[in-house]
Amino acid sequence: MKITPETKTLATIFQFNSDNKYLIPVYQRNYSWKDEQIETLFDDILAEDTGYYVGNLLINSDNGDNNVIDGQQRLTTLSLMLLATYEKLSEYRKEMDNTDPSLDKLIQTQSDIKRQLLLDESDDDSVENKSNVRLVLLDKDQQIWEDLVKVLNYQSAGAWGRHFLYKRYKYINEELFSKFESANDVFSFYKKLSNIELLQISVPELSDAYQVFASLNSKGVPLTPLDLLKNVYLSMGGQIAKWQQLQDVFTDNENEDIDTAKITSFVLNNYDAFETTTTSSLTKGKIVKEYEKIFKKTGSCYIDTLIKRAKLYNRVANNEKVYSWSLSGLAKLDATTSYPLVLNLLENQEKYELTDEQFNQIIADLIKLYVMRNIALTPKASNMRAAMNNLRKEISESDWRSEELIQRIHDKLVGIQPKFEAVKLALQEGIYDKNKRTARFILIVLEREFGKYFDKATVDTLDEYDNNKNLRWSIEHIIPQGKNLSDSWKDAISPTDRGKAEEIQIENVHKLGNLTLTPYNSEMGNRSFEEKKNLTIDGKLVGLSLGLFLNESIDKNQNIFGIDELQNRQEILESKIEELFLLK
């Protein structure tokens, strides 16, 4: 097998005047990174030094083209960031006159980006040239990408608002890039973006490429910052048995696999929770340097502190199955930005004079904050972490205790939580496709808070798993989310024009008003509304007429469930969300 590994910057991958072309093969999945993954990469590029390593790019060369076997999500995201950089500079260009000292640099940077994204640097506006992109995506993604890069030739892109790739680009362009306050900020980001490093691994045969892919994703992975940190500890006279104790906290007893991602997350959060005097977060690239300072100051005995805190961290970042107003519930809400604060509170619970009930009261407030945040996607994750770190610092430096501490935290969280108007607006764009776990959390809590279906005779099984380790209750889309809608659904969704039904379905199917819970999702499938209402299994009613609180807002006197019915139900459930989750 011939393998050619080579460390490359993004600028050399998308090299000017080269014929480098990267194609996503048809057997790959479409672009699927969520906002959180994009923001993590964006923040890492901002925080780390120039030359930051972002991962592997595995390619199979065929007829001069580079087929991307592994790394397409990252490569696509980086391309979207390049285009957003171009557009952001266009905004600043409008504010400049010909005497502005930054104008020449701006024009040159935009020219460079154009040559990175397009194979032909000509300004010709022909259709051929506009679609001659260096990165070739799949299906609809490719159509959207070709349309987006029209701005490189001074043309307007189309409207693709409901499609995934466009939403992610809009998030980068309008949300993440809003951090930049000047053209110089953008120049600085572009320099780091162009110089990020990837390990490009070229394999001539497709079968060999998959063998390499399997190897890269097996246990044989390169050294991590954690491995280097282990060496720092041992060099201070540490005991290998003690290091093993730390690893054991994050080891799956069933298959003895160490959760390296979780232990790395712990090391980062431990630093933010206890070892910094600032509100800035530690990045992976600085783990070894900062912990080396700690070990030099405290000695190898610091490992005992790490082991104790690691056990606490497992309580915070837990894998418990219960959807409740507790650490179990918080862990289901992508609330990692709160972990330094929570970890600090947990270790210092006695010092802060907090009972278990009071501690859980704070966790319930955090849950309310993160539910609303996950719907509105604001504040951004970086701003959330900064706010949480700042709150943790304030608590550490204050004499707040007991009830005063609870009230102070509550007041701070009220100021962070997005306004309910923003939450309602975001709910109109859907919730299930943004964050399935948050959607499930909302539905379960609504059912438990307002429902009467579960009682002594009917045991609550909303948290339980079946023998196949699948949740017994899954989210049901009343209007089916799949393709090939039946005529009855088309007529319900778009009574005057069946041809528009699928478009309307896409815009509405993931809204809260279209979601409920059922243990019989597969049995419901694409059935008609009447069939879903009256579905029975073994003579027992299990369909949408099941006596859940969530089903009370489904008008079962109607023969259809269309967009009007969905919207009416949406408003009912929105009012319940406001009642339960809005901090006041």
PDB file of N, CA and C in Angstrom, residues 293-380:
ATOM      1  N   LYS A 293       2.819  24.377  34.501  1.00  0.00           N
ATOM      2  CA  LYS A 293       2.996  25.410  35.529  1.00  0.00           C
ATOM      3  C   LYS A 293       2.384  24.954  36.859  1.00  0.00           C
ATOM      4  N   ILE A 294       1.187  24.348  36.772  1.00  0.00           N
ATOM      5  CA  ILE A 294       0.499  23.917  37.994  1.00  0.00           C
ATOM      6  C   ILE A 294       1.300  22.831  38.707  1.00  0.00           C
ATOM      7  N   PHE A 295       1.765  21.830  37.948  1.00  0.00           N
ATOM      8  CA  PHE A 295       2.525  20.740  38.560  1.00  0.00           C
ATOM      9  C   PHE A 295       3.843  21.241  39.151  1.00  0.00           C
ATOM     10  N   LYS A 296       4.471  22.194  38.479  1.00  0.00           N
ATOM     11  CA  LYS A 296       5.718  22.755  39.017  1.00  0.00           C
ATOM     12  C   LYS A 296       5.458  23.485  40.326  1.00  0.00           C
ATOM     13  N   LYS A 297       4.294  24.126  40.430  1.00  0.00           N
ATOM     14  CA  LYS A 297       3.959  24.899  41.625  1.00  0.00           C
ATOM     15  C   LYS A 297       3.519  24.002  42.778  1.00  0.00           C
ATOM     16  N   THR A 298       2.719  22.977  42.477  1.00  0.00           N
ATOM     17  CA  THR A 298       2.114  22.159  43.529  1.00  0.00           C
ATOM     18  C   THR A 298       2.795  20.817  43.726  1.00  0.00           C
ATOM     19  N   GLY A 299       3.559  20.381  42.722  1.00  0.00           N
ATOM     20  CA  GLY A 299       4.163  19.065  42.806  1.00  0.00           C
ATOM     21  C   GLY A 299       3.242  17.983  42.282  1.00  0.00           C
ATOM     22  N   SER A 300       3.760  16.764  42.241  1.00  0.00           N
ATOM     23  CA  SER A 300       2.991  15.660  41.656  1.00  0.00           C
ATOM     24  C   SER A 300       1.753  15.307  42.472  1.00  0.00           C
ATOM     25  N   CYS A 301       1.690  15.766  43.742  1.00  0.00           N
ATOM     26  CA  CYS A 301       0.519  15.468  44.571  1.00  0.00           C
ATOM     27  C   CYS A 301      -0.762  16.101  44.026  1.00  0.00           C
ATOM     28  N   TYR A 302      -0.634  17.018  43.068  1.00  0.00           N
ATOM     29  CA  TYR A 302      -1.820  17.631  42.448  1.00  0.00           C
ATOM     30  C   TYR A 302      -2.692  16.580  41.771  1.00  0.00           C
ATOM     31  N   ILE A 303      -2.107  15.424  41.484  1.00  0.00           N
ATOM     32  CA  ILE A 303      -2.886  14.358  40.849  1.00  0.00           C
ATOM     33  C   ILE A 303      -4.041  13.925  41.749  1.00  0.00           C
ATOM     34  N   ASP A 304      -3.850  13.992  43.078  1.00  0.00           N
ATOM     35  CA  ASP A 304      -4.932  13.614  44.003  1.00  0.00           C
ATOM     36  C   ASP A 304      -6.107  14.576  43.878  1.00  0.00           C
ATOM     37  N   THR A 305      -5.793  15.857  43.702  1.00  0.00           N
ATOM     38  CA  THR A 305      -6.847  16.860  43.488  1.00  0.00           C
ATOM     39  C   THR A 305      -7.588  16.572  42.193  1.00  0.00           C
ATOM     40  N   LEU A 306      -6.837  16.222  41.149  1.00  0.00           N
ATOM     41  CA  LEU A 306      -7.459  15.926  39.858  1.00  0.00           C
ATOM     42  C   LEU A 306      -8.381  14.708  39.960  1.00  0.00           C
ATOM     43  N   ILE A 307      -7.941  13.680  40.675  1.00  0.00           N
ATOM     44  CA  ILE A 307      -8.757  12.468  40.803  1.00  0.00           C
ATOM     45  C   ILE A 307     -10.063  12.785  41.529  1.00  0.00           C
ATOM     46  N   LYS A 308      -9.978  13.568  42.611  1.00  0.00           N
ATOM     47  CA  LYS A 308     -11.184  13.932  43.368  1.00  0.00           C
ATOM     48  C   LYS A 308     -12.142  14.746  42.496  1.00  0.00           C
ATOM     49  N   ARG A 309     -11.601  15.725  41.784  1.00  0.00           N
ATOM     50  CA  ARG A 309     -12.459  16.569  40.940  1.00  0.00           C
ATOM     51  C   ARG A 309     -12.992  15.804  39.733  1.00  0.00           C
ATOM     52  N   ALA A 310     -12.236  14.833  39.241  1.00  0.00           N
ATOM     53  CA  ALA A 310     -12.697  14.022  38.104  1.00  0.00           C
ATOM     54  C   ALA A 310     -13.968  13.264  38.471  1.00  0.00           C
ATOM     55  N   LYS A 311     -14.029  12.767  39.699  1.00  0.00           N
ATOM     56  CA  LYS A 311     -15.226  12.059  40.149  1.00  0.00           C
ATOM     57  C   LYS A 311     -16.428  13.005  40.223  1.00  0.00           C
ATOM     58  N   LEU A 312     -16.165  14.242  40.657  1.00  0.00           N
ATOM     59  CA  LEU A 312     -17.232  15.245  40.651  1.00  0.00           C
ATOM     60  C   LEU A 312     -17.659  15.576  39.229  1.00  0.00           C
ATOM     61  N   TYR A 313     -16.673  15.663  38.328  1.00  0.00           N
ATOM     62  CA  TYR A 313     -16.985  16.010  36.932  1.00  0.00           C
ATOM     63  C   TYR A 313     -17.867  14.942  36.292  1.00  0.00           C
ATOM     64  N   ASN A 314     -17.644  13.690  36.659  1.00  0.00           N
ATOM     65  CA  ASN A 314     -18.499  12.630  36.122  1.00  0.00           C
ATOM     66  C   ASN A 314     -19.940  12.780  36.583  1.00  0.00           C
ATOM     67  N   ARG A 315     -20.135  13.393  37.736  1.00  0.00           N
ATOM     68  CA  ARG A 315     -21.503  13.678  38.182  1.00  0.00           C
ATOM     69  C   ARG A 315     -22.122  14.794  37.334  1.00  0.00           C
ATOM     70  N   VAL A 316     -21.300  15.735  36.890  1.00  0.00           N
ATOM     71  CA  VAL A 316     -21.791  16.854  36.081  1.00  0.00           C
ATOM     72  C   VAL A 316     -22.009  16.407  34.633  1.00  0.00           C
ATOM     73  N   ALA A 317     -20.953  15.882  34.013  1.00  0.00           N
ATOM     74  CA  ALA A 317     -21.029  15.432  32.609  1.00  0.00           C
ATOM     75  C   ALA A 317     -21.430  13.967  32.595  1.00  0.00           C
ATOM     76  N   ASN A 318     -22.635  13.681  33.042  1.00  0.00           N
ATOM     77  CA  ASN A 318     -23.066  12.295  33.256  1.00  0.00           C
ATOM     78  C   ASN A 318     -23.793  11.720  32.043  1.00  0.00           C
ATOM     79  N   ASN A 319     -23.959  10.413  32.058  1.00  0.00           N
ATOM     80  CA  ASN A 319     -24.705   9.714  31.002  1.00  0.00           C
ATOM     81  C   ASN A 319     -25.999   9.120  31.548  1.00  0.00           C
ATOM     82  N   GLU A 320     -26.523   9.717  32.606  1.00  0.00           N
ATOM     83  CA  GLU A 320     -27.757   9.213  33.193  1.00  0.00           C
ATOM     84  C   GLU A 320     -28.919   9.368  32.208  1.00  0.00           C
ATOM     85  N   LYS A 321     -29.929   8.537  32.365  1.00  0.00           N
ATOM     86  CA  LYS A 321     -31.022   8.476  31.394  1.00  0.00           C
ATOM     87  C   LYS A 321     -32.221   9.347  31.749  1.00  0.00           C
ATOM     88  N   VAL A 322     -32.225   9.893  32.961  1.00  0.00           N
ATOM     89  CA  VAL A 322     -33.423  10.588  33.447  1.00  0.00           C
ATOM     90  C   VAL A 322     -33.485  12.023  32.932  1.00  0.00           C
ATOM     91  N   TYR A 323     -34.634  12.390  32.360  1.00  0.00           N
ATOM     92  CA  TYR A 323     -34.884  13.757  31.895  1.00  0.00           C
ATOM     93  C   TYR A 323     -35.572  14.509  33.032  1.00  0.00           C
ATOM     94  N   SER A 324     -34.762  15.111  33.905  1.00  0.00           N
ATOM     95  CA  SER A 324     -35.328  15.736  35.099  1.00  0.00           C
ATOM     96  C   SER A 324     -34.641  17.067  35.372  1.00  0.00           C
ATOM     97  N   TRP A 325     -35.156  17.774  36.386  1.00  0.00           N
ATOM     98  CA  TRP A 325     -34.590  19.056  36.805  1.00  0.00           C
ATOM     99  C   TRP A 325     -33.384  18.789  37.711  1.00  0.00           C
ATOM    100  N   SER A 326     -32.345  18.226  37.136  1.00  0.00           N
ATOM    101  CA  SER A 326     -31.188  17.804  37.918  1.00  0.00           C
ATOM    102  C   SER A 326     -29.961  17.828  37.009  1.00  0.00           C
ATOM    103  N   LEU A 327     -28.812  17.398  37.541  1.00  0.00           N
ATOM    104  CA  LEU A 327     -27.606  17.313  36.717  1.00  0.00           C
ATOM    105  C   LEU A 327     -27.825  16.381  35.530  1.00  0.00           C
ATOM    106  N   SER A 328     -28.669  15.377  35.701  1.00  0.00           N
ATOM    107  CA  SER A 328     -28.993  14.482  34.587  1.00  0.00           C
ATOM    108  C   SER A 328     -29.654  15.249  33.446  1.00  0.00           C
ATOM    109  N   GLY A 329     -30.600  16.132  33.797  1.00  0.00           N
ATOM    110  CA  GLY A 329     -31.268  16.934  32.781  1.00  0.00           C
ATOM    111  C   GLY A 329     -30.336  17.939  32.139  1.00  0.00           C
ATOM    112  N   LEU A 330     -29.498  18.598  32.950  1.00  0.00           N
ATOM    113  CA  LEU A 330     -28.571  19.597  32.414  1.00  0.00           C
ATOM    114  C   LEU A 330     -27.612  18.968  31.407  1.00  0.00           C
ATOM    115  N   ALA A 331     -27.181  17.748  31.666  1.00  0.00           N
ATOM    116  CA  ALA A 331     -26.229  17.076  30.777  1.00  0.00           C
ATOM    117  C   ALA A 331     -26.821  16.764  29.407  1.00  0.00           C
ATOM    118  N   LYS A 332     -28.131  16.797  29.296  1.00  0.00           N
ATOM    119  CA  LYS A 332     -28.777  16.497  28.019  1.00  0.00           C
ATOM    120  C   LYS A 332     -28.979  17.744  27.159  1.00  0.00           C
ATOM    121  N   LEU A 333     -28.541  18.905  27.654  1.00  0.00           N
ATOM    122  CA  LEU A 333     -28.884  20.168  27.002  1.00  0.00           C
ATOM    123  C   LEU A 333     -27.680  20.890  26.382  1.00  0.00           C
ATOM    124  N   ASP A 334     -26.620  20.164  26.060  1.00  0.00           N
ATOM    125  CA  ASP A 334     -25.439  20.806  25.466  1.00  0.00           C
ATOM    126  C   ASP A 334     -25.023  22.022  26.304  1.00  0.00           C
ATOM    127  N   ALA A 335     -25.008  21.818  27.612  1.00  0.00           N
ATOM    128  CA  ALA A 335     -24.734  22.913  28.545  1.00  0.00           C
ATOM    129  C   ALA A 335     -23.291  22.901  29.025  1.00  0.00           C
ATOM    130  N   THR A 336     -22.371  22.429  28.197  1.00  0.00           N
ATOM    131  CA  THR A 336     -20.973  22.279  28.623  1.00  0.00           C
ATOM    132  C   THR A 336     -20.343  23.610  29.012  1.00  0.00           C
ATOM    133  N   THR A 337     -20.854  24.701  28.466  1.00  0.00           N
ATOM    134  CA  THR A 337     -20.287  26.017  28.817  1.00  0.00           C
ATOM    135  C   THR A 337     -20.536  26.369  30.280  1.00  0.00           C
ATOM    136  N   SER A 338     -21.473  25.677  30.926  1.00  0.00           N
ATOM    137  CA  SER A 338     -21.753  25.933  32.348  1.00  0.00           C
ATOM    138  C   SER A 338     -20.929  25.041  33.263  1.00  0.00           C
ATOM    139  N   TYR A 339     -20.214  24.072  32.721  1.00  0.00           N
ATOM    140  CA  TYR A 339     -19.567  23.061  33.559  1.00  0.00           C
ATOM    141  C   TYR A 339     -18.523  23.623  34.525  1.00  0.00           C
ATOM    142  N   PRO A 340     -17.699  24.619  34.145  1.00  0.00           N
ATOM    143  CA  PRO A 340     -16.772  25.162  35.145  1.00  0.00           C
ATOM    144  C   PRO A 340     -17.506  25.742  36.356  1.00  0.00           C
ATOM    145  N   LEU A 341     -18.593  26.459  36.097  1.00  0.00           N
ATOM    146  CA  LEU A 341     -19.386  27.025  37.186  1.00  0.00           C
ATOM    147  C   LEU A 341     -19.968  25.925  38.056  1.00  0.00           C
ATOM    148  N   VAL A 342     -20.590  24.925  37.430  1.00  0.00           N
ATOM    149  CA  VAL A 342     -21.241  23.852  38.187  1.00  0.00           C
ATOM    150  C   VAL A 342     -20.213  23.042  38.972  1.00  0.00           C
ATOM    151  N   LEU A 343     -19.080  22.761  38.343  1.00  0.00           N
ATOM    152  CA  LEU A 343     -18.028  22.001  39.021  1.00  0.00           C
ATOM    153  C   LEU A 343     -17.509  22.756  40.242  1.00  0.00           C
ATOM    154  N   ASN A 344     -17.356  24.059  40.098  1.00  0.00           N
ATOM    155  CA  ASN A 344     -16.912  24.885  41.217  1.00  0.00           C
ATOM    156  C   ASN A 344     -17.934  24.872  42.354  1.00  0.00           C
ATOM    157  N   LEU A 345     -19.208  25.003  42.005  1.00  0.00           N
ATOM    158  CA  LEU A 345     -20.268  24.980  43.015  1.00  0.00           C
ATOM    159  C   LEU A 345     -20.320  23.633  43.726  1.00  0.00           C
ATOM    160  N   LEU A 346     -20.137  22.569  42.957  1.00  0.00           N
ATOM    161  CA  LEU A 346     -20.234  21.229  43.524  1.00  0.00           C
ATOM    162  C   LEU A 346     -19.092  20.967  44.510  1.00  0.00           C
ATOM    163  N   GLU A 347     -17.873  21.334  44.140  1.00  0.00           N
ATOM    164  CA  GLU A 347     -16.752  21.106  45.058  1.00  0.00           C
ATOM    165  C   GLU A 347     -16.863  21.994  46.300  1.00  0.00           C
ATOM    166  N   ASN A 348     -17.379  23.196  46.133  1.00  0.00           N
ATOM    167  CA  ASN A 348     -17.432  24.162  47.242  1.00  0.00           C
ATOM    168  C   ASN A 348     -18.816  24.272  47.856  1.00  0.00           C
ATOM    169  N   GLN A 349     -19.621  23.217  47.694  1.00  0.00           N
ATOM    170  CA  GLN A 349     -21.005  23.269  48.169  1.00  0.00           C
ATOM    171  C   GLN A 349     -21.074  23.583  49.668  1.00  0.00           C
ATOM    172  N   GLU A 350     -20.205  22.966  50.447  1.00  0.00           N
ATOM    173  CA  GLU A 350     -20.212  23.226  51.902  1.00  0.00           C
ATOM    174  C   GLU A 350     -19.751  24.653  52.194  1.00  0.00           C
ATOM    175  N   LYS A 351     -18.685  25.079  51.493  1.00  0.00           N
ATOM    176  CA  LYS A 351     -18.178  26.441  51.690  1.00  0.00           C
ATOM    177  C   LYS A 351     -19.240  27.476  51.350  1.00  0.00           C
ATOM    178  N   TYR A 352     -20.005  27.230  50.286  1.00  0.00           N
ATOM    179  CA  TYR A 352     -21.038  28.178  49.865  1.00  0.00           C
ATOM    180  C   TYR A 352     -22.335  28.005  50.657  1.00  0.00           C
ATOM    181  N   GLU A 353     -22.342  27.059  51.603  1.00  0.00           N
ATOM    182  CA  GLU A 353     -23.494  26.821  52.489  1.00  0.00           C
ATOM    183  C   GLU A 353     -24.762  26.508  51.693  1.00  0.00           C
ATOM    184  N   LEU A 354     -24.597  25.590  50.745  1.00  0.00           N
ATOM    185  CA  LEU A 354     -25.712  25.176  49.903  1.00  0.00           C
ATOM    186  C   LEU A 354     -26.174  23.778  50.286  1.00  0.00           C
ATOM    187  N   THR A 355     -27.444  23.628  50.578  1.00  0.00           N
ATOM    188  CA  THR A 355     -28.002  22.286  50.762  1.00  0.00           C
ATOM    189  C   THR A 355     -28.150  21.638  49.393  1.00  0.00           C
ATOM    190  N   ASP A 356     -28.398  20.345  49.359  1.00  0.00           N
ATOM    191  CA  ASP A 356     -28.621  19.647  48.083  1.00  0.00           C
ATOM    192  C   ASP A 356     -29.820  20.249  47.358  1.00  0.00           C
ATOM    193  N   GLU A 357     -30.844  20.583  48.114  1.00  0.00           N
ATOM    194  CA  GLU A 357     -32.044  21.186  47.518  1.00  0.00           C
ATOM    195  C   GLU A 357     -31.713  22.543  46.890  1.00  0.00           C
ATOM    196  N   GLN A 358     -30.906  23.338  47.565  1.00  0.00           N
ATOM    197  CA  GLN A 358     -30.517  24.645  47.028  1.00  0.00           C
ATOM    198  C   GLN A 358     -29.628  24.496  45.795  1.00  0.00           C
ATOM    199  N   PHE A 359     -28.722  23.531  45.846  1.00  0.00           N
ATOM    200  CA  PHE A 359     -27.876  23.269  44.675  1.00  0.00           C
ATOM    201  C   PHE A 359     -28.738  22.893  43.471  1.00  0.00           C
ATOM    202  N   ASN A 360     -29.709  22.015  43.685  1.00  0.00           N
ATOM    203  CA  ASN A 360     -30.595  21.608  42.589  1.00  0.00           C
ATOM    204  C   ASN A 360     -31.455  22.764  42.087  1.00  0.00           C
ATOM    205  N   GLN A 361     -31.738  23.721  42.967  1.00  0.00           N
ATOM    206  CA  GLN A 361     -32.482  24.917  42.547  1.00  0.00           C
ATOM    207  C   GLN A 361     -31.665  25.717  41.530  1.00  0.00           C
ATOM    208  N   ILE A 362     -30.364  25.835  41.764  1.00  0.00           N
ATOM    209  CA  ILE A 362     -29.470  26.510  40.811  1.00  0.00           C
ATOM    210  C   ILE A 362     -29.423  25.738  39.494  1.00  0.00           C
ATOM    211  N   ILE A 363     -29.344  24.405  39.586  1.00  0.00           N
ATOM    212  CA  ILE A 363     -29.301  23.578  38.376  1.00  0.00           C
ATOM    213  C   ILE A 363     -30.594  23.744  37.576  1.00  0.00           C
ATOM    214  N   ALA A 364     -31.723  23.834  38.270  1.00  0.00           N
ATOM    215  CA  ALA A 364     -33.003  24.032  37.573  1.00  0.00           C
ATOM    216  C   ALA A 364     -33.005  25.361  36.823  1.00  0.00           C
ATOM    217  N   ASP A 365     -32.452  26.408  37.425  1.00  0.00           N
ATOM    218  CA  ASP A 365     -32.345  27.698  36.733  1.00  0.00           C
ATOM    219  C   ASP A 365     -31.444  27.592  35.505  1.00  0.00           C
ATOM    220  N   LEU A 366     -30.350  26.859  35.629  1.00  0.00           N
ATOM    221  CA  LEU A 366     -29.450  26.668  34.478  1.00  0.00           C
ATOM    222  C   LEU A 366     -30.148  25.899  33.367  1.00  0.00           C
ATOM    223  N   ILE A 367     -30.949  24.914  33.737  1.00  0.00           N
ATOM    224  CA  ILE A 367     -31.707  24.152  32.740  1.00  0.00           C
ATOM    225  C   ILE A 367     -32.653  25.077  31.978  1.00  0.00           C
ATOM    226  N   LYS A 368     -33.348  25.941  32.688  1.00  0.00           N
ATOM    227  CA  LYS A 368     -34.250  26.889  32.029  1.00  0.00           C
ATOM    228  C   LYS A 368     -33.480  27.777  31.065  1.00  0.00           C
ATOM    229  N   LEU A 369     -32.327  28.255  31.506  1.00  0.00           N
ATOM    230  CA  LEU A 369     -31.493  29.099  30.646  1.00  0.00           C
ATOM    231  C   LEU A 369     -31.088  28.366  29.381  1.00  0.00           C
ATOM    232  N   TYR A 370     -30.609  27.136  29.515  1.00  0.00           N
ATOM    233  CA  TYR A 370     -30.072  26.428  28.349  1.00  0.00           C
ATOM    234  C   TYR A 370     -31.164  25.920  27.416  1.00  0.00           C
ATOM    235  N   VAL A 371     -32.339  25.606  27.935  1.00  0.00           N
ATOM    236  CA  VAL A 371     -33.447  25.261  27.043  1.00  0.00           C
ATOM    237  C   VAL A 371     -33.748  26.431  26.121  1.00  0.00           C
ATOM    238  N   MET A 372     -33.895  27.622  26.704  1.00  0.00           N
ATOM    239  CA  MET A 372     -34.206  28.814  25.914  1.00  0.00           C
ATOM    240  C   MET A 372     -33.055  29.159  24.976  1.00  0.00           C
ATOM    241  N   ARG A 373     -31.831  29.023  25.469  1.00  0.00           N
ATOM    242  CA  ARG A 373     -30.658  29.328  24.650  1.00  0.00           C
ATOM    243  C   ARG A 373     -30.569  28.370  23.457  1.00  0.00           C
ATOM    244  N   ASN A 374     -30.841  27.100  23.679  1.00  0.00           N
ATOM    245  CA  ASN A 374     -30.747  26.110  22.606  1.00  0.00           C
ATOM    246  C   ASN A 374     -31.820  26.298  21.543  1.00  0.00           C
ATOM    247  N   ILE A 375     -32.928  26.917  21.929  1.00  0.00           N
ATOM    248  CA  ILE A 375     -33.973  27.234  20.944  1.00  0.00           C
ATOM    249  C   ILE A 375     -33.554  28.450  20.117  1.00  0.00           C
ATOM    250  N   ALA A 376     -33.192  29.525  20.805  1.00  0.00           N
ATOM    251  CA  ALA A 376     -32.888  30.793  20.129  1.00  0.00           C
ATOM    252  C   ALA A 376     -31.483  30.818  19.533  1.00  0.00           C
ATOM    253  N   LEU A 377     -30.598  29.892  20.006  1.00  0.00           N
ATOM    254  CA  LEU A 377     -29.190  29.859  19.586  1.00  0.00           C
ATOM    255  C   LEU A 377     -28.490  31.181  19.881  1.00  0.00           C
ATOM    256  N   THR A 378     -28.932  31.820  20.913  1.00  0.00           N
ATOM    257  CA  THR A 378     -28.295  33.036  21.396  1.00  0.00           C
ATOM    258  C   THR A 378     -28.489  33.093  22.911  1.00  0.00           C
ATOM    259  N   PRO A 379     -27.477  33.516  23.670  1.00  0.00           N
ATOM    260  CA  PRO A 379     -26.146  33.957  23.245  1.00  0.00           C
ATOM    261  C   PRO A 379     -25.345  32.823  22.591  1.00  0.00           C
ATOM    262  N   LYS A 380     -24.325  33.208  21.813  1.00  0.00           N
ATOM    263  CA  LYS A 380     -23.451  32.235  21.185  1.00  0.00           C
ATOM    264  C   LYS A 380     -22.691  31.465  22.259  1.00  0.00           C
TER     265      LYS A 380
END
